């Protein structure tokens, strides 16, 4: 199953910055339907800049292949 990250723009030190969004629940979800539902919740909350994008396995900083911690 594909995974998706939920993103929205925050004002960080006066600069608009895209970050993972936890305002409506998890920022990393499995399944596009779940991602769409998370974004819809955020839009209902007024965060109209929220979006989702696919996060392929092996590409995220927390995947085993990329872990540096």
PDB file of C-alpha atoms in Angstrom, residues 14-53:
ATOM      1  CA  UNK A  14       8.145  35.180   9.326  1.00  0.00           C
ATOM      2  CA  UNK A  15       8.751  32.880   6.356  1.00  0.00           C
ATOM      3  CA  UNK A  16       6.130  30.595   4.784  1.00  0.00           C
ATOM      4  CA  UNK A  17       7.489  27.055   5.117  1.00  0.00           C
ATOM      5  CA  UNK A  18       5.957  23.746   4.067  1.00  0.00           C
ATOM      6  CA  UNK A  19       6.052  21.181   6.874  1.00  0.00           C
ATOM      7  CA  UNK A  20       4.458  17.902   7.837  1.00  0.00           C
ATOM      8  CA  UNK A  21       1.030  18.639   9.256  1.00  0.00           C
ATOM      9  CA  UNK A  22      -0.283  17.060  12.457  1.00  0.00           C
ATOM     10  CA  UNK A  23      -3.249  19.437  12.927  1.00  0.00           C
ATOM     11  CA  UNK A  24      -5.880  16.843  11.904  1.00  0.00           C
ATOM     12  CA  UNK A  25      -4.127  13.652  12.967  1.00  0.00           C
ATOM     13  CA  UNK A  26      -1.201  11.753  11.505  1.00  0.00           C
ATOM     14  CA  UNK A  27       1.136  13.403   9.038  1.00  0.00           C
ATOM     15  CA  UNK A  28       2.104  10.093   7.392  1.00  0.00           C
ATOM     16  CA  UNK A  29      -0.776   7.884   6.275  1.00  0.00           C
ATOM     17  CA  UNK A  30      -1.304   4.767   4.181  1.00  0.00           C
ATOM     18  CA  UNK A  31      -3.691   4.823   1.231  1.00  0.00           C
ATOM     19  CA  UNK A  32      -4.721   7.698  -0.981  1.00  0.00           C
ATOM     20  CA  UNK A  33      -8.287   7.670   0.353  1.00  0.00           C
ATOM     21  CA  UNK A  34      -6.950   8.245   3.876  1.00  0.00           C
ATOM     22  CA  UNK A  35      -4.715  11.062   2.618  1.00  0.00           C
ATOM     23  CA  UNK A  36      -7.654  12.710   0.857  1.00  0.00           C
ATOM     24  CA  UNK A  37      -9.740  12.456   4.029  1.00  0.00           C
ATOM     25  CA  UNK A  38      -6.974  14.050   6.141  1.00  0.00           C
ATOM     26  CA  UNK A  39      -6.649  16.936   3.685  1.00  0.00           C
ATOM     27  CA  UNK A  40     -10.437  17.381   3.594  1.00  0.00           C
ATOM     28  CA  UNK A  41     -10.441  17.669   7.424  1.00  0.00           C
ATOM     29  CA  UNK A  42      -7.737  20.296   7.233  1.00  0.00           C
ATOM     30  CA  UNK A  43      -9.618  22.244   4.577  1.00  0.00           C
ATOM     31  CA  UNK A  44     -12.718  22.169   6.819  1.00  0.00           C
ATOM     32  CA  UNK A  45     -10.550  23.566   9.625  1.00  0.00           C
ATOM     33  CA  UNK A  46      -9.578  26.481   7.343  1.00  0.00           C
ATOM     34  CA  UNK A  47      -6.133  25.225   6.300  1.00  0.00           C
ATOM     35  CA  UNK A  48      -6.796  25.513   2.589  1.00  0.00           C
ATOM     36  CA  UNK A  49      -3.119  25.208   1.661  1.00  0.00           C
ATOM     37  CA  UNK A  50      -2.983  21.623   2.979  1.00  0.00           C
ATOM     38  CA  UNK A  51      -2.130  18.936   0.451  1.00  0.00           C
ATOM     39  CA  UNK A  52      -0.790  15.414   0.266  1.00  0.00           C
ATOM     40  CA  UNK A  53       1.936  13.807  -1.770  1.00  0.00           C
TER      41      UNK A  53
END
